[in-house]
Tab-separated table of C-alpha atoms in Angstrom:
chain	number	residue	atom	x	y	z
A	1	MET	CA	-15.481	24.460	21.447
A	2	GLN	CA	-18.448	22.102	21.465
A	3	SER	CA	-18.441	19.245	23.944
A	4	HIS	CA	-20.188	16.459	22.008
A	5	TYR	CA	-19.444	15.098	18.543
A	6	ASP	CA	-20.821	12.345	16.388
A	7	LEU	CA	-17.273	11.051	15.969
A	8	ILE	CA	-13.880	11.579	17.585
A	9	VAL	CA	-10.820	10.321	15.715
A	10	ILE	CA	-7.545	9.972	17.613
A	11	GLY	CA	-4.782	10.102	15.016
A	12	ALA	CA	-4.787	11.614	11.524
A	13	GLY	CA	-2.791	8.996	9.629
A	14	GLY	CA	-4.158	6.505	7.128
A	15	GLY	CA	-6.201	4.715	9.783
A	16	GLY	CA	-7.952	7.915	10.844
A	17	TYR	CA	-8.420	10.638	8.287
A	18	PRO	CA	-10.264	8.770	5.475
A	19	ALA	CA	-13.106	7.943	7.881
A	20	ALA	CA	-13.008	11.435	9.391
A	21	LEU	CA	-13.328	13.120	5.994
A	22	ARG	CA	-16.008	10.797	4.731
A	23	LEU	CA	-18.183	11.029	7.831
A	24	ALA	CA	-17.771	14.803	8.071
A	25	GLN	CA	-18.829	15.095	4.438
A	26	SER	CA	-21.897	12.995	5.271
A	27	GLY	CA	-23.018	15.662	7.730
A	28	ARG	CA	-21.651	14.293	10.985
A	29	GLN	CA	-19.758	16.488	13.419
A	30	VAL	CA	-16.204	15.158	13.619
A	31	LEU	CA	-13.308	16.027	15.925
A	32	MET	CA	-9.879	14.725	14.953
A	33	VAL	CA	-6.895	15.068	17.310
A	34	ASP	CA	-3.349	14.492	16.085
A	35	GLU	CA	0.075	15.412	17.425
A	36	LYS	CA	1.129	16.846	14.039
A	37	GLY	CA	-2.120	18.680	13.428
A	38	ASN	CA	-2.291	17.570	9.811
A	39	LEU	CA	-3.088	14.488	7.770
A	40	GLY	CA	-0.715	11.719	6.767
A	41	GLY	CA	0.697	10.332	10.007
A	42	ASN	CA	4.176	8.859	10.094
A	43	CYS	CA	3.860	7.750	6.476
A	44	LEU	CA	4.103	11.342	5.287
A	45	TYR	CA	6.269	12.682	8.085
A	46	GLU	CA	9.071	10.097	8.051
A	47	GLY	CA	7.903	6.964	6.234
A	48	CYS	CA	6.496	5.915	2.881
A	49	VAL	CA	6.421	9.246	1.042
A	50	PRO	CA	9.859	10.646	1.939
A	51	SER	CA	11.612	7.280	1.693
A	52	LYS	CA	10.211	6.708	-1.790
A	53	SER	CA	11.210	10.246	-2.732
A	54	VAL	CA	14.821	9.483	-1.816
A	55	ARG	CA	14.523	6.154	-3.577
A	56	GLU	CA	13.233	7.875	-6.742
A	57	ALA	CA	16.334	10.052	-6.775
A	58	THR	CA	18.560	6.982	-6.578
A	59	VAL	CA	16.592	5.233	-9.349
A	60	LEU	CA	17.047	8.237	-11.630
A	61	TRP	CA	20.742	8.338	-10.808
A	62	ASN	CA	21.040	4.686	-11.728
A	63	GLN	CA	19.196	5.334	-14.989
A	64	VAL	CA	21.636	8.096	-15.852
A	65	ALA	CA	24.512	5.716	-15.128
A	66	ARG	CA	22.949	3.362	-17.719
A	67	ALA	CA	22.517	6.118	-20.299
A	68	GLY	CA	24.803	4.321	-22.743
A	69	PHE	CA	22.284	1.471	-23.003
A	70	PHE	CA	19.775	3.947	-24.474
A	71	GLY	CA	22.289	5.470	-26.881
A	72	LEU	CA	22.831	8.557	-24.753
A	73	ASP	CA	26.103	10.212	-23.810
A	74	ALA	CA	25.280	11.614	-20.373
A	75	GLN	CA	27.606	13.870	-18.464
A	76	ARG	CA	28.805	12.691	-15.067
A	77	VAL	CA	26.074	13.101	-12.482
A	78	GLN	CA	26.806	13.346	-8.775
A	79	ALA	CA	24.485	12.626	-5.858
A	80	ASP	CA	24.164	15.610	-3.518
A	81	TRP	CA	22.532	14.525	-0.265
A	82	ALA	CA	21.670	18.104	0.699
A	83	LYS	CA	19.791	18.605	-2.571
A	84	ILE	CA	18.100	15.214	-2.330
A	85	ARG	CA	16.954	16.152	1.168
A	86	ALA	CA	15.583	19.445	-0.153
A	87	TYR	CA	13.708	17.611	-2.919
A	88	LYS	CA	12.298	15.135	-0.363
A	89	ASP	CA	11.252	17.931	2.006
A	90	GLY	CA	9.600	19.711	-0.915
A	91	VAL	CA	7.463	16.674	-1.722
A	92	GLN	CA	6.392	16.432	1.919
A	93	THR	CA	5.652	20.171	2.105
A	94	ARG	CA	3.483	19.997	-0.991
A	95	ARG	CA	1.455	17.126	0.435
A	96	TYR	CA	1.047	18.863	3.790
A	97	GLN	CA	-0.225	21.964	1.977
A	98	GLN	CA	-2.622	19.782	-0.003
A	99	HIS	CA	-3.903	18.180	3.197
A	100	THR	CA	-4.331	21.605	4.833
A	101	GLN	CA	-6.565	22.598	1.934
A	102	GLU	CA	-8.532	19.346	2.273
A	103	ILE	CA	-9.171	20.079	5.938
A	104	ALA	CA	-10.268	23.642	5.185
A	105	LYS	CA	-12.691	22.459	2.485
A	106	THR	CA	-14.305	19.762	4.636
A	107	PRO	CA	-17.422	20.913	6.485
A	108	ASN	CA	-18.185	19.673	9.999
A	109	LEU	CA	-14.530	18.735	10.637
A	110	THR	CA	-12.438	20.142	13.486
A	111	VAL	CA	-8.739	19.198	13.550
A	112	ILE	CA	-6.679	19.922	16.652
A	113	ARG	CA	-2.927	19.617	17.017
A	114	GLY	CA	-2.539	18.041	20.394
A	115	GLN	CA	-3.158	14.951	22.439
A	116	ALA	CA	-6.250	12.980	23.455
A	117	SER	CA	-6.622	10.874	26.606
A	118	PHE	CA	-9.607	8.721	27.507
A	119	THR	CA	-11.471	9.534	30.707
A	120	ASP	CA	-13.956	6.734	29.953
A	121	SER	CA	-15.145	4.889	26.848
A	122	TYR	CA	-17.216	7.866	25.608
A	123	GLN	CA	-15.086	10.836	26.659
A	124	VAL	CA	-11.593	12.111	25.977
A	125	GLN	CA	-9.617	14.938	27.473
A	126	VAL	CA	-8.081	17.007	24.682
A	127	ASP	CA	-4.925	19.067	25.084
A	128	ASP	CA	-4.961	21.724	22.352
A	129	TRP	CA	-1.314	22.634	21.894
A	130	ASP	CA	-1.847	25.559	19.534
A	131	HIS	CA	-4.329	27.374	21.783
A	132	HIS	CA	-2.883	26.229	25.121
A	133	ASP	CA	-6.302	24.903	26.012
A	134	GLN	CA	-7.698	21.772	27.612
A	135	PHE	CA	-11.243	20.462	27.377
A	136	VAL	CA	-13.316	17.273	27.588
A	137	ALA	CA	-15.261	16.016	24.567
A	138	SER	CA	-17.597	13.075	24.139
A	139	ALA	CA	-18.735	11.225	21.029
A	140	THR	CA	-21.217	8.666	19.820
A	141	ASP	CA	-18.358	6.756	18.115
A	142	ILE	CA	-14.591	6.955	18.561
A	143	ILE	CA	-11.854	5.716	16.235
A	144	ILE	CA	-8.442	4.923	17.714
A	145	ALA	CA	-5.851	5.368	14.963
A	146	THR	CA	-2.619	6.063	16.828
A	147	GLY	CA	-0.506	4.115	14.325
A	148	SER	CA	2.776	2.408	15.109
A	149	GLU	CA	6.290	3.216	16.226
A	150	ALA	CA	9.738	1.834	15.565
A	151	GLN	CA	10.450	-1.275	17.574
A	152	ARG	CA	13.343	-1.150	20.014
A	153	LEU	CA	15.756	-3.882	21.020
A	154	SER	CA	16.452	-4.346	24.728
A	155	ILE	CA	20.210	-4.358	24.292
A	156	PRO	CA	22.986	-2.079	25.588
A	157	GLY	CA	23.693	0.817	23.253
A	158	PHE	CA	20.471	0.697	21.252
A	159	ASP	CA	19.998	4.441	21.790
A	160	LEU	CA	23.087	4.974	19.635
A	161	THR	CA	21.223	3.862	16.514
A	162	TRP	CA	19.598	5.866	13.783
A	163	ASN	CA	16.216	4.883	12.427
A	164	HIS	CA	13.933	5.982	9.587
A	165	HIS	CA	13.483	9.391	11.252
A	166	ASP	CA	17.140	10.262	10.703
A	167	LEU	CA	16.941	9.551	6.976
A	168	PHE	CA	13.439	10.679	6.069
A	169	ALA	CA	11.854	13.048	8.646
A	170	TRP	CA	10.357	16.245	7.270
A	171	ASN	CA	12.892	19.065	7.660
A	172	ASP	CA	14.768	17.014	10.255
A	173	THR	CA	16.913	14.602	8.228
A	174	GLN	CA	20.570	14.023	9.087
A	175	PRO	CA	22.661	16.565	7.115
A	176	THR	CA	25.287	14.076	5.956
A	177	LEU	CA	25.499	10.376	5.199
A	178	PRO	CA	28.221	8.147	6.650
A	179	SER	CA	30.730	6.335	4.455
A	180	ASP	CA	29.516	3.003	5.797
A	181	MET	CA	26.607	1.712	7.844
A	182	VAL	CA	25.283	-1.398	9.531
A	183	ILE	CA	21.521	-1.846	9.285
A	184	LEU	CA	19.903	-4.054	11.912
A	185	GLY	CA	16.992	-5.891	10.323
A	186	GLY	CA	16.373	-7.467	6.940
A	187	GLY	CA	12.674	-6.743	6.574
A	188	TYR	CA	11.380	-4.572	3.757
A	189	ILE	CA	12.361	-1.313	5.517
A	190	GLY	CA	15.922	-2.505	6.067
A	191	VAL	CA	16.275	-3.867	2.531
A	192	GLU	CA	14.804	-0.756	0.911
A	193	SER	CA	17.006	1.548	2.980
A	194	ALA	CA	20.111	-0.521	2.256
A	195	SER	CA	19.387	-0.555	-1.469
A	196	MET	CA	19.003	3.206	-1.782
A	197	LEU	CA	21.910	4.026	0.549
A	198	ALA	CA	24.191	1.713	-1.410
A	199	ASP	CA	23.159	3.527	-4.589
A	200	LEU	CA	24.208	6.764	-2.877
A	201	GLY	CA	27.673	5.356	-2.245
A	202	VAL	CA	27.327	4.131	1.343
A	203	ASN	CA	28.934	0.767	2.105
A	204	VAL	CA	26.062	-1.057	3.791
A	205	THR	CA	25.865	-4.279	5.783
A	206	ILE	CA	22.515	-5.787	6.729
A	207	ILE	CA	22.416	-7.960	9.864
A	208	GLU	CA	19.346	-10.174	10.221
A	209	MET	CA	18.627	-12.657	12.997
A	210	ALA	CA	16.434	-14.924	10.835
A	211	PRO	CA	17.918	-17.360	8.302
A	212	THR	CA	16.899	-15.060	5.449
A	213	ILE	CA	15.922	-11.490	4.699
A	214	LEU	CA	12.283	-10.613	3.927
A	215	GLN	CA	11.101	-13.361	6.245
A	216	GLY	CA	7.745	-14.852	5.271
A	217	MET	CA	7.801	-13.755	1.644
A	218	ASP	CA	7.938	-16.044	-1.394
A	219	GLU	CA	11.226	-17.968	-1.466
A	220	ASP	CA	11.945	-17.185	-5.126
A	221	LEU	CA	11.237	-13.498	-4.498
A	222	VAL	CA	13.635	-13.460	-1.553
A	223	GLN	CA	16.334	-15.232	-3.543
A	224	ALA	CA	15.984	-12.847	-6.482
A	225	ILE	CA	16.096	-9.666	-4.387
A	226	ARG	CA	18.943	-10.975	-2.250
A	227	GLY	CA	20.874	-11.874	-5.371
A	228	HIS	CA	20.615	-8.373	-6.799
A	229	VAL	CA	20.808	-6.260	-3.647
A	230	GLY	CA	23.587	-8.532	-2.397
A	231	GLN	CA	25.798	-7.317	-5.259
A	232	ARG	CA	25.811	-3.855	-3.633
A	233	VAL	CA	25.093	-4.671	0.023
A	234	LYS	CA	26.706	-7.187	2.358
A	235	ILE	CA	23.930	-9.356	3.797
A	236	VAL	CA	24.607	-11.363	6.965
A	237	THR	CA	21.793	-13.572	8.272
A	238	GLY	CA	21.505	-15.796	11.327
A	239	VAL	CA	23.110	-13.296	13.721
A	240	MET	CA	21.690	-12.271	17.101
A	241	VAL	CA	22.834	-8.747	18.014
A	242	GLU	CA	23.603	-8.337	21.715
A	243	ALA	CA	25.154	-4.884	22.143
A	244	ILE	CA	26.234	-1.686	20.415
A	245	ALA	CA	29.127	0.393	21.713
A	246	GLU	CA	30.917	3.552	20.620
A	247	ASN	CA	34.706	3.320	20.307
A	248	ASN	CA	36.993	6.070	18.975
A	249	GLY	CA	34.382	7.562	16.680
A	250	GLN	CA	33.261	4.164	15.397
A	251	TYR	CA	30.484	1.852	16.479
A	252	VAL	CA	30.977	-1.787	17.387
A	253	VAL	CA	28.047	-4.150	16.928
A	254	SER	CA	28.509	-7.342	18.929
A	255	GLY	CA	26.522	-10.538	18.791
A	256	HIS	CA	26.671	-14.232	18.043
A	257	LYS	CA	25.760	-16.583	15.240
A	258	VAL	CA	22.432	-18.268	15.900
A	259	GLN	CA	23.531	-21.613	14.486
A	260	ASP	CA	26.678	-22.240	16.528
A	261	ALA	CA	26.737	-19.401	19.115
A	262	GLN	CA	30.114	-18.179	17.805
A	263	PRO	CA	30.739	-14.515	18.708
A	264	ILE	CA	30.868	-11.975	15.882
A	265	GLN	CA	31.558	-8.228	15.673
A	266	PHE	CA	31.065	-5.483	13.096
A	267	ARG	CA	32.761	-2.072	13.088
A	268	THR	CA	31.006	0.777	11.326
A	269	SER	CA	30.610	4.543	11.115
A	270	ARG	CA	26.886	4.384	11.874
A	271	VAL	CA	24.223	1.878	12.939
A	272	MET	CA	20.625	2.085	11.759
A	273	ALA	CA	17.822	0.099	13.382
A	274	ALA	CA	15.124	-1.345	11.118
A	275	VAL	CA	13.859	-4.156	13.329
A	276	GLY	CA	10.188	-3.676	12.624
A	277	ARG	CA	7.304	-1.637	13.968
A	278	VAL	CA	4.890	-2.162	16.846
A	279	PRO	CA	1.424	-0.714	17.533
A	280	SER	CA	1.593	2.659	19.261
A	281	ILE	CA	-0.576	2.676	22.387
A	282	PRO	CA	0.995	5.422	24.505
A	283	SER	CA	0.358	5.485	28.231
A	284	SER	CA	-0.985	9.018	27.811
A	285	LEU	CA	-3.928	7.579	25.842
A	286	HIS	CA	-5.237	5.832	29.003
A	287	LEU	CA	-6.804	3.113	26.893
A	288	GLU	CA	-7.247	1.007	30.027
A	289	LYS	CA	-10.140	3.298	31.022
A	290	THR	CA	-12.232	2.141	28.067
A	291	GLY	CA	-12.414	-1.608	28.696
A	292	VAL	CA	-10.991	-2.313	25.227
A	293	TYR	CA	-9.035	-5.554	24.813
A	294	TYR	CA	-5.433	-5.038	23.732
A	295	ASP	CA	-1.944	-6.434	24.190
A	296	ARG	CA	1.537	-5.828	22.812
A	297	HIS	CA	0.357	-7.004	19.391
A	298	GLY	CA	-2.258	-4.245	19.200
A	299	ILE	CA	-5.906	-3.557	19.879
A	300	THR	CA	-8.144	-6.570	19.257
A	301	VAL	CA	-10.679	-5.961	16.454
A	302	ASP	CA	-12.972	-7.945	14.183
A	303	GLU	CA	-13.027	-7.816	10.379
A	304	ARG	CA	-14.894	-4.475	10.560
A	305	MET	CA	-12.400	-2.854	12.954
A	306	ARG	CA	-14.858	-3.079	15.870
A	307	THR	CA	-13.398	-3.597	19.328
A	308	ASN	CA	-15.171	-5.426	22.137
A	309	VAL	CA	-16.643	-2.041	23.144
A	310	PRO	CA	-19.388	-1.465	20.531
A	311	HIS	CA	-18.804	2.236	19.773
A	312	LEU	CA	-14.984	2.056	19.766
A	313	TYR	CA	-13.052	1.195	16.618
A	314	ALA	CA	-9.318	0.679	16.047
A	315	SER	CA	-7.990	1.013	12.506
A	316	GLY	CA	-4.547	1.133	10.982
A	317	ASP	CA	-1.255	-0.034	12.474
A	318	VAL	CA	-2.601	0.181	16.015
A	319	ASN	CA	-4.452	-3.131	15.593
A	320	GLY	CA	-1.406	-4.911	14.142
A	321	LEU	CA	-3.343	-6.653	11.346
A	322	SER	CA	-1.471	-5.168	8.384
A	323	MET	CA	1.067	-2.427	9.008
A	324	LEU	CA	0.888	-0.712	5.621
A	325	PHE	CA	-0.493	2.740	4.844
A	326	HIS	CA	-2.865	1.524	2.140
A	327	SER	CA	-4.117	-1.161	4.513
A	328	ALA	CA	-4.809	1.538	7.096
A	329	VAL	CA	-6.770	3.557	4.543
A	330	ARG	CA	-8.822	0.483	3.648
A	331	MET	CA	-9.564	-0.183	7.325
A	332	SER	CA	-10.583	3.439	7.845
A	333	GLU	CA	-13.006	3.294	4.920
A	334	ILE	CA	-14.543	0.129	6.364
A	335	VAL	CA	-15.064	1.890	9.693
A	336	ALA	CA	-16.810	4.778	7.922
A	337	GLN	CA	-19.126	2.353	6.152
A	338	ASP	CA	-19.870	0.484	9.373
A	339	ILE	CA	-20.807	3.698	11.177
A	340	MET	CA	-23.002	4.900	8.303
A	341	LEU	CA	-24.641	1.603	7.339
A	342	GLY	CA	-24.473	-0.572	10.440
A	343	GLU	CA	-25.682	-4.112	9.808
A	344	ASP	CA	-26.484	-3.202	6.181
A	345	MET	CA	-22.749	-2.912	5.518
A	346	HIS	CA	-21.333	-5.969	3.769
A	347	ASP	CA	-17.623	-5.282	3.636
A	348	SER	CA	-14.717	-6.575	5.668
A	349	PHE	CA	-10.950	-6.391	5.895
A	350	ASN	CA	-8.742	-9.304	4.867
A	351	PRO	CA	-5.060	-8.645	5.633
A	352	HIS	CA	-3.916	-11.523	3.411
A	353	GLU	CA	-5.106	-9.844	0.212
A	354	MET	CA	-3.304	-6.552	0.873
A	355	PRO	CA	-0.500	-5.815	-1.609
A	356	THR	CA	3.012	-5.624	-0.194
A	357	THR	CA	5.785	-3.936	-2.137
A	358	VAL	CA	9.538	-3.916	-1.676
A	359	PHE	CA	11.007	-0.740	-3.168
A	360	SER	CA	14.504	-2.109	-3.538
A	361	ARG	CA	16.361	-2.259	-6.829
A	362	PRO	CA	14.859	-4.398	-8.331
A	363	GLU	CA	11.346	-4.025	-6.925
A	364	GLY	CA	9.282	-6.837	-5.452
A	365	LEU	CA	5.576	-7.471	-4.975
A	366	ALA	CA	3.602	-9.906	-2.853
A	367	VAL	CA	-0.176	-10.347	-2.769
A	368	GLY	CA	-1.991	-13.224	-1.112
A	369	LEU	CA	-0.547	-16.591	-0.162
A	370	THR	CA	2.788	-18.182	-0.887
A	371	ARG	CA	3.020	-21.937	-1.474
A	372	THR	CA	4.272	-22.361	2.097
A	373	GLN	CA	1.433	-20.316	3.578
A	374	ALA	CA	-1.113	-22.250	1.506
A	375	ALA	CA	0.324	-25.554	2.766
A	376	GLN	CA	0.014	-24.322	6.356
A	377	ARG	CA	-3.700	-23.881	5.673
A	378	GLY	CA	-3.977	-27.339	4.172
A	379	MET	CA	-4.460	-25.921	0.695
A	380	ALA	CA	-2.953	-27.712	-2.322
A	381	VAL	CA	-1.706	-25.263	-4.948
A	382	GLU	CA	0.172	-25.071	-8.220
A	383	GLU	CA	2.700	-22.364	-9.133
A	384	TYR	CA	3.024	-20.855	-12.605
A	385	THR	CA	5.863	-18.505	-13.520
A	386	ARG	CA	6.790	-16.230	-16.414
A	387	ALA	CA	10.061	-14.331	-16.823
A	388	MET	CA	9.764	-10.530	-16.666
A	389	GLY	CA	12.294	-10.218	-19.485
A	390	THR	CA	9.952	-11.821	-22.028
A	391	GLU	CA	7.842	-8.661	-22.194
A	392	ALA	CA	8.501	-5.794	-24.566
A	393	TRP	CA	8.565	-3.175	-21.814
A	394	ALA	CA	11.265	-4.970	-19.837
A	395	GLN	CA	13.348	-5.134	-23.004
A	396	ILE	CA	12.762	-1.438	-23.756
A	397	ALA	CA	13.766	-0.543	-20.191
A	398	GLY	CA	16.755	-2.877	-20.292
A	399	GLU	CA	15.610	-4.605	-17.091
A	400	LEU	CA	15.310	-8.250	-18.040
A	401	ASP	CA	15.715	-9.963	-14.686
A	402	GLY	CA	12.887	-11.156	-12.480
A	403	PHE	CA	9.667	-13.131	-12.727
A	404	MET	CA	5.924	-13.103	-12.127
A	405	LYS	CA	4.360	-16.041	-10.282
A	406	PHE	CA	0.742	-17.130	-9.788
A	407	VAL	CA	-0.208	-19.417	-6.902
A	408	VAL	CA	-3.401	-21.233	-7.924
A	409	SER	CA	-5.662	-23.385	-5.745
A	410	ARG	CA	-6.036	-26.926	-7.098
A	411	SER	CA	-9.527	-27.295	-5.658
A	412	THR	CA	-11.080	-24.019	-6.836
A	413	GLY	CA	-8.803	-23.033	-9.696
A	414	ARG	CA	-8.645	-19.492	-8.282
A	415	ILE	CA	-5.545	-17.359	-7.962
A	416	VAL	CA	-4.733	-17.157	-4.245
A	417	GLY	CA	-1.340	-15.462	-4.528
A	418	ILE	CA	0.762	-13.396	-6.909
A	419	HIS	CA	4.450	-12.698	-6.319
A	420	GLY	CA	7.094	-11.109	-8.473
A	421	VAL	CA	10.383	-9.277	-8.847
A	422	GLY	CA	11.483	-6.913	-11.584
A	423	VAL	CA	10.645	-3.791	-13.537
A	424	ASP	CA	7.491	-1.972	-12.351
A	425	ALA	CA	6.724	-4.710	-9.808
A	426	ALA	CA	5.349	-2.196	-7.294
A	427	ALA	CA	2.824	-0.840	-9.795
A	428	LEU	CA	1.900	-4.358	-10.876
A	429	SER	CA	0.873	-5.131	-7.297
A	430	ALA	CA	-2.301	-3.081	-7.814
A	431	ALA	CA	-3.569	-5.357	-10.577
A	432	ALA	CA	-2.363	-8.395	-8.627
A	433	HIS	CA	-4.397	-7.241	-5.632
A	434	MET	CA	-7.552	-7.012	-7.743
A	435	ALA	CA	-7.027	-10.500	-9.137
A	436	VAL	CA	-6.577	-12.028	-5.684
A	437	ARG	CA	-9.329	-10.021	-3.992
A	438	LEU	CA	-11.847	-10.841	-6.731
A	439	GLY	CA	-10.849	-14.507	-6.629
A	440	LEU	CA	-10.195	-14.659	-10.360
A	441	THR	CA	-9.150	-17.825	-12.130
A	442	PRO	CA	-6.300	-17.612	-14.651
A	443	ALA	CA	-8.905	-18.008	-17.424
A	444	GLU	CA	-10.882	-15.006	-16.131
A	445	LEU	CA	-7.751	-12.888	-15.811
A	446	GLY	CA	-6.738	-14.039	-19.286
A	447	HIS	CA	-9.918	-12.501	-20.686
A	448	MET	CA	-8.561	-9.086	-19.728
A	449	THR	CA	-6.248	-7.120	-21.975
A	450	PHE	CA	-3.476	-4.898	-20.667
A	451	PRO	CA	-1.963	-2.150	-22.851
A	452	HIS	CA	1.089	-2.695	-25.014
A	453	PRO	CA	3.907	-2.047	-24.393
A	454	THR	CA	3.619	-2.058	-20.611
A	455	GLN	CA	4.851	-4.568	-18.075
A	456	PHE	CA	1.207	-5.236	-17.156
A	457	GLU	CA	1.053	-7.528	-20.173
A	458	ILE	CA	2.871	-10.164	-18.159
A	459	LEU	CA	-0.313	-10.709	-16.124
A	460	ASP	CA	-2.681	-11.587	-18.951
A	461	ARG	CA	-0.003	-13.509	-20.865
A	462	LEU	CA	0.901	-15.624	-17.860
A	463	ALA	CA	-2.804	-16.216	-17.240
A	464	ARG	CA	-3.379	-17.370	-20.826
A	465	SER	CA	-0.434	-19.739	-20.657
A	466	ILE	CA	-2.040	-21.775	-17.845
């Protein structure tokens, strides 16, 4: 094993592997160390990919239940959690096999399943778990891409909770689902999980400390999703959870109402924690030996993912800027460009333009600023809205509810935010991202033509109506 590399990447998730592949393909010698020994990070192992696989099964089941709308006489379909798990695991296996092939085809790239620890800002000690070996390697540049981990609450009984691992981990998912569940947290992970579990027949209650679920998102979006998901899920906001206890095979969640401090309890068969994620900076990394600035919010970086130590970069969830897989990939690509081009690189990361999706039923999308966020920046805006159900595709699909909203700057006339709820909202976020990132005006977006009949037509039609 060589001792010096052009680049060492610690972590093979979205914040790490795009840069590793690109720089290795450019001729640089790259060492990537990851505890799973493959690409994809937590997103593939127990996050985005498996959760959306389970969600896809529930969407199809719901479509079958609506077969009569399409003139079909469908036989009764049952949800089999064991078979859904097998389908989910199969999707993950296929992607892991694909990534294994990518690694094998990439010249100049060495991937080790193990752990890396800094000895100083240029060197790491590598524990190679597969070969029971330990060695020290140095590099010209190092990328820290250790991702994030589920946040914990410092309350009695928190260890009794499930989290996303129990529902979505590759080949390690819980074998059965409970009849009922309390989910702590009303962010997008909690709402998505509640929506799909309710579709699988679980009686779900969401408990959120804030006054509303999906805190920080567009108010109309929140109201629309709460209105629909709330028909299948009990949503309780404004509650501070203080303890979880096991009692005769049940779990008791105790807390108090934030507004008046009145005590409140919930009894359930299972508790799941979805109280957010925090940057993962394990003590074993020994980051303190590098001189890099960091705190509980993550490693401090600039718009090019550079830390205060010139040759050290931090991309992905570990810097806390935008904890989304596609954001991590974007950051990683920026790092690759910065290493290859240096001061000739003219690209940067803007977390506010990253698309956010809520894979509930119905779906939601958020790109850019809300009216409230614009006001906080002293920006005067106008909002323009069009109903999802006015488009042919929504009518064909029989999903008429929801809306698309543009937030437009009064001073520049540019679209600074796009938010929506309804059919194909997650896919629409891609086009919304381009409009916001490119700083298009409604007139410029209106010059584009989206294919008929697709839900994308709502974008150019709303633009032309302004």
